[in-house]
Coordinates of C-alpha atoms and ligand atoms in Angstrom, one line a residue:
X1 CA 20.0 -11.0 0.1
X2 CA 18.7 -12.3 3.5
X3 CA 16.9 -15.6 3.5
X4 CA 13.4 -15.9 5.0
X5 CA 13.6 -17.6 8.5
X6 CA 12.3 -21.2 8.4
X7 CA 9.1 -21.5 10.5
X8 CA 9.9 -25.1 11.5
X9 CA 13.3 -23.9 12.8
X10 CA 11.6 -21.2 14.8
X11 CA 9.3 -23.8 16.3
X12 CA 12.3 -26.0 17.2
X13 CA 14.0 -23.0 18.9
X14 CA 10.8 -22.2 20.8
X15 CA 10.5 -25.7 22.1
X16 CA 14.1 -26.0 23.1
X17 CA 13.8 -22.6 24.9
X18 CA 10.5 -23.5 26.6
X19 CA 12.0 -26.7 28.0
X20 CA 14.8 -24.7 29.6
X21 CA 12.3 -22.1 31.0
X22 CA 10.0 -24.9 32.3
X23 CA 12.9 -26.5 34.1
X24 CA 13.7 -23.1 35.8
X25 CA 10.0 -22.7 36.7
X26 CA 9.8 -26.2 38.2
X27 CA 12.9 -25.5 40.3
X28 CA 11.4 -22.3 41.6
X29 CA 8.2 -24.1 42.5
X30 CA 10.1 -26.7 44.4
X31 CA 12.0 -24.0 46.3
X32 CA 8.8 -22.1 47.3
X33 CA 7.0 -19.2 45.6
X34 CA 6.2 -15.8 46.8
X35 CA 4.7 -12.7 45.2
X36 CA 7.3 -10.2 43.9
X37 CA 4.9 -7.5 42.8
X38 CA 1.4 -6.7 41.6
X39 CA 0.5 -5.3 38.2
X40 CA -3.0 -4.2 36.9
X41 CA -4.7 -4.9 40.3
X42 CA -4.0 -6.3 43.7
X43 CA -4.7 -9.9 42.5
X44 CA -2.6 -9.6 39.3
X45 CA 0.6 -10.9 40.6
X46 CA 4.2 -11.4 39.3
X47 CA 6.7 -13.7 41.0
X48 CA 10.5 -13.7 40.7
X49 CA 10.2 -16.9 38.7
X50 CA 8.1 -15.1 36.0
X51 CA 10.9 -12.5 35.7
X52 CA 13.7 -15.0 35.7
X53 CA 12.0 -17.3 33.2
X54 CA 11.3 -14.4 30.8
X55 CA 15.0 -13.2 31.0
X56 CA 16.2 -16.8 30.3
X57 CA 13.9 -17.1 27.3
X58 CA 15.0 -13.8 25.8
X59 CA 18.7 -14.6 26.5
X60 CA 18.5 -18.1 25.0
X61 CA 16.8 -16.9 21.8
X62 CA 19.0 -13.8 21.5
X63 CA 22.1 -16.0 21.7
X64 CA 21.0 -17.7 18.5
X65 CA 19.0 -14.9 16.8
X66 CA 20.4 -11.6 18.0
X67 CA 18.4 -9.3 15.7
X68 CA 14.8 -10.5 16.4
X69 CA 12.1 -8.5 18.2
X70 CA 10.5 -9.4 21.5
X71 CA 7.1 -8.9 23.2
X72 CA 6.9 -10.4 26.7
X73 CA 4.5 -10.2 29.6
X74 CA 7.3 -9.2 32.1
X75 CA 9.7 -7.1 30.1
X76 CA 10.1 -4.2 27.7
X77 CA 9.1 -4.7 24.1
X78 CA 12.3 -4.8 21.9
X79 CA 12.4 -4.1 18.2
X80 CA 14.3 -6.2 15.6
X81 CA 15.4 -6.2 12.0
X82 CA 14.6 -9.8 10.8
X83 CA 10.8 -9.8 10.6
X84 CA 10.7 -12.3 13.5
X85 CA 9.1 -11.2 16.8
X86 CA 8.9 -13.6 19.8
X87 CA 5.8 -13.3 21.9
X88 CA 6.4 -14.7 25.4
X89 CA 4.4 -15.5 28.5
X90 CA 7.0 -17.0 30.9
X91 CA 4.3 -18.4 33.2
X92 CA 0.7 -18.3 32.0
X93 CA -1.3 -19.3 35.1
X94 CA 0.9 -17.5 37.7
X95 CA -1.8 -17.7 40.4
X96 CA -1.9 -21.6 39.9
X97 CA 1.9 -21.5 40.1
X98 CA 1.7 -19.5 43.4
X99 CA -0.7 -22.1 44.9
X100 CA 1.0 -25.2 43.5
X101 CA -1.9 -26.1 41.2
X102 CA -0.4 -28.0 38.3
X103 CA -1.8 -25.9 35.5
X104 CA 0.7 -23.3 34.5
X105 CA 2.7 -23.0 31.3
X106 CA 5.5 -21.4 29.4
X107 CA 4.1 -19.9 26.2
X108 CA 6.4 -18.9 23.3
X109 CA 5.2 -17.9 19.8
X110 CA 7.2 -16.8 16.8
X111 CA 5.7 -14.2 14.5
X112 CA 7.1 -13.7 11.0
X113 CA 6.2 -10.5 9.2
X114 CA 3.2 -10.0 11.6
X115 CA 1.8 -13.5 11.4
X116 CA 2.3 -16.2 14.1
X117 CA 4.0 -19.1 12.4
X118 CA 5.1 -21.3 15.3
X119 CA 3.9 -21.8 18.9
X120 CA 4.8 -23.8 22.0
X121 CA 2.8 -24.1 25.2
X122 CA 4.6 -26.2 27.8
X123 CA 2.8 -27.1 31.0
X124 CA 5.7 -26.6 33.4
X125 CA 4.1 -28.7 36.2
X126 CA 3.3 -31.8 34.1
X127 CA 5.8 -31.5 31.3
X128 CA 3.0 -31.7 28.6
X129 CA 4.2 -30.1 25.4
X130 CA 1.8 -28.5 22.9
X131 CA 3.4 -27.4 19.6
X132 CA 2.2 -25.8 16.3
X133 CA 4.9 -26.5 13.7
X134 CA 5.1 -26.3 10.0
X135 CA 5.7 -29.7 8.5
X136 CA 6.1 -30.0 4.7
X137 CA 4.3 -26.6 4.3
X138 CA 1.4 -27.7 6.5
X139 CA 0.7 -26.5 10.0
X140 CA 0.4 -29.4 12.5
X141 CA -0.6 -29.3 16.2
X142 CA 0.9 -31.9 18.5
X143 CA 0.8 -32.9 22.1
X144 CA 4.1 -34.6 23.1
X145 CA 4.8 -35.1 19.5
X146 CA 1.5 -36.7 18.5
X147 CA -1.0 -34.9 16.3
X148 CA -4.1 -33.6 18.0
X149 CA -7.5 -32.5 16.9
X150 CA -10.5 -30.7 18.3
X151 CA -13.5 -32.6 19.7
X152 CA -16.3 -33.8 17.5
X153 CA -19.6 -32.0 17.0
X154 CA -22.0 -31.7 20.0
X155 CA -25.2 -29.8 20.6
X156 CA -24.6 -26.7 22.6
X157 CA -26.3 -28.3 25.6
X158 CA -23.5 -30.9 25.7
X159 CA -20.6 -28.5 25.3
X160 CA -18.0 -28.1 28.1
X161 CA -16.8 -24.5 28.0
X162 CA -13.6 -23.1 29.6
X163 CA -13.5 -19.5 30.8
X164 CA -11.5 -17.1 33.0
X165 CA -12.1 -14.0 34.9
X166 CA -10.3 -10.7 34.6
X167 CA -8.0 -9.2 37.2
X168 CA -10.2 -6.1 37.1
X169 CA -12.9 -6.6 39.8
X170 CA -15.5 -4.5 37.9
X171 CA -15.1 -6.6 34.7
X172 CA -15.5 -9.7 36.8
X173 CA -19.1 -8.7 37.7
X174 CA -20.0 -8.4 34.0
X175 CA -18.3 -11.8 33.3
X176 CA -20.0 -13.5 36.2
X177 CA -23.4 -12.3 34.9
X178 CA -22.6 -13.6 31.4
X179 CA -21.6 -17.0 32.8
X180 CA -24.8 -17.2 34.8
X181 CA -26.8 -16.6 31.6
X182 CA -24.8 -19.1 29.5
X183 CA -24.8 -22.0 32.1
X184 CA -28.3 -23.2 31.6
X185 CA -27.6 -23.7 27.8
X186 CA -24.4 -25.8 28.0
X187 CA -23.0 -28.9 29.8
X188 CA -20.9 -26.9 32.3
X189 CA -18.0 -24.5 32.7
X190 CA -14.4 -24.9 33.8
X191 CA -12.1 -22.2 35.1
X192 CA -8.7 -23.8 35.0
X193 CA -6.5 -20.7 35.4
X194 CA -4.3 -20.6 32.3
X195 CA -5.7 -19.1 29.1
X196 CA -3.0 -20.8 27.0
X197 CA -3.7 -24.2 28.4
X198 CA -7.4 -23.7 28.1
X199 CA -7.0 -23.0 24.4
X200 CA -4.7 -26.1 24.1
X201 CA -7.5 -28.1 25.8
X202 CA -9.8 -27.0 23.0
X203 CA -7.1 -28.0 20.5
X204 CA -6.8 -31.4 22.3
X205 CA -10.6 -32.2 22.5
X206 CA -10.7 -31.6 26.3
X207 CA -13.0 -28.6 26.0
X208 CA -15.7 -27.8 23.5
X209 CA -14.9 -24.1 23.6
X210 CA -13.2 -21.3 25.5
X211 CA -14.2 -17.7 26.1
X212 CA -12.5 -15.0 28.2
X213 CA -12.4 -11.2 28.4
X214 CA -9.2 -9.5 29.4
X215 CA -6.7 -11.7 27.6
X216 CA -3.4 -10.3 26.1
X217 CA -1.5 -11.3 23.0
X218 CA 1.1 -13.2 25.1
X219 CA -1.6 -15.3 26.6
X220 CA -3.0 -16.5 23.3
X221 CA -0.4 -16.1 20.5
X222 CA 1.1 -19.6 20.7
X223 CA -2.1 -21.3 21.9
X224 CA -4.2 -19.7 19.2
X225 CA -2.0 -21.1 16.5
X226 CA -2.1 -24.6 18.1
X227 CA -5.9 -24.4 18.4
X228 CA -6.3 -23.3 14.8
X229 CA -3.9 -26.0 13.5
X230 CA -6.0 -28.6 15.4
X231 CA -9.2 -27.4 13.7
X232 CA -10.4 -24.6 16.0
X233 CA -11.4 -21.1 15.1
X234 CA -10.3 -18.1 17.2
X235 CA -11.8 -14.7 17.2
X236 CA -11.2 -11.5 19.1
X237 CA -14.1 -9.3 19.9
X238 CA -14.8 -6.4 22.2
X239 CA -15.9 -7.7 25.6
X240 CA -18.9 -6.4 27.4
X241 CA -16.6 -5.1 30.2
X242 CA -14.5 -3.1 27.6
X243 CA -11.5 -5.4 27.3
X244 CA -10.4 -7.8 24.5
X245 CA -12.5 -10.9 24.4
X246 CA -11.2 -14.2 23.0
X247 CA -13.4 -16.9 21.6
X248 CA -11.9 -20.3 20.7
X249 CA -13.9 -23.3 19.6
X250 CA -13.9 -26.1 17.0
X251 CA -14.7 -24.6 13.5
X252 CA -17.8 -26.8 13.3
X253 CA -20.4 -25.2 15.6
X254 CA -18.4 -22.0 16.1
X255 CA -21.2 -19.7 14.9
X256 CA -23.6 -21.3 17.4
X257 CA -21.1 -20.9 20.2
X258 CA -20.5 -17.2 19.3
X259 CA -24.3 -16.5 19.2
X260 CA -24.9 -18.2 22.5
X261 CA -22.1 -16.2 24.2
X262 CA -23.3 -13.0 22.5
X263 CA -26.8 -13.6 23.8
X264 CA -25.4 -14.4 27.3
X265 CA -23.8 -10.9 27.3
X266 CA -20.1 -11.7 27.0
X267 CA -19.5 -9.2 24.2
X268 CA -20.1 -5.7 23.1
X269 CA -21.9 -5.7 19.7
X270 CA -18.9 -5.0 17.4
X271 CA -16.2 -7.6 16.5
X272 CA -12.8 -5.9 16.3
X273 CA -10.5 -8.5 14.7
X274 CA -10.6 -11.6 12.6
X275 CA -8.6 -14.7 13.6
X276 CA -6.9 -13.9 16.9
X277 CA -3.9 -11.8 16.0
Ligands
IPD1 C1 -3.6 -15.2 33.2 C2 -4.2 -16.6 33.1 C3 -5.6 -16.7 33.5 C4 -6.5 -15.7 32.8 C5 -5.9 -14.3 32.7 C6 -4.4 -14.4 32.3 P1 -1.1 -14.9 33.8 O1 -2.3 -15.2 32.7 O2 -4.1 -17.1 31.7 O3 -6.2 -18.0 33.3 O4 -7.7 -15.7 33.4 O5 -6.7 -13.6 31.8 O6 -3.9 -13.0 32.4 O7 -1.4 -13.6 34.4 O8 -1.1 -16.0 34.7 O9 0.1 -14.9 32.9

């Protein structure tokens, strides 16, 4: 009989591995960054550091857990036999990394039997560590080891909302129009350049909400768990530009946020998934 992997141990391995990857990423930043390739569009870039960090993450985890599955932004998906799948974004915020803006993160989530059970988002520039970890059967979100929670209630007009823009130039037009319609109803918007760190900012009370079309599982798997453990709700919907849309906001006031963003034109009418996975 095989024993069920312990989610707390998976969180520990994720954190240990993210620290190693962040060290590599910091070293590459100090040495100077250039674009290695482009992906979905001419502005969707990958650097040699993205590739090296993802290889390091896979190798480190594989050395301890050789039979797990992997899904990463920069490599092939690998199947496993243990029920554990690691979801990796080696540098979330690659454009910030290229420009030296200190807002890029290593993101590692562990999924067990299809459910994310541990997550780490480590800002490689500042060293800030966000973790969602099971503690005595309860999921806890921390920043540098201290418990965090979402911001308190606020009227829509006083909410600061994070967002981002797709690498697809046509989708950006739709997104810009939706932002234009939302702006008069909220405090302001922020476009910080890392979806994972934006969602951790919601978890940490630095944003009142986050919405973005064009996100991928590796952008939000770890951060979504951290946000939910801190009292946020996450929801995936069909974006107005045809791509996956992520909404993340404190559970209190979530409905009002969803309705405001719907009316602003962020989403197509039908919601496609429940809680972010
Ligand atoms: C991107 C960042 C960006 C967001 C994009 C993501 P990457 O991730 O999170 O803020 O707007 O949707 O793809 O490409 O830097 O890993």
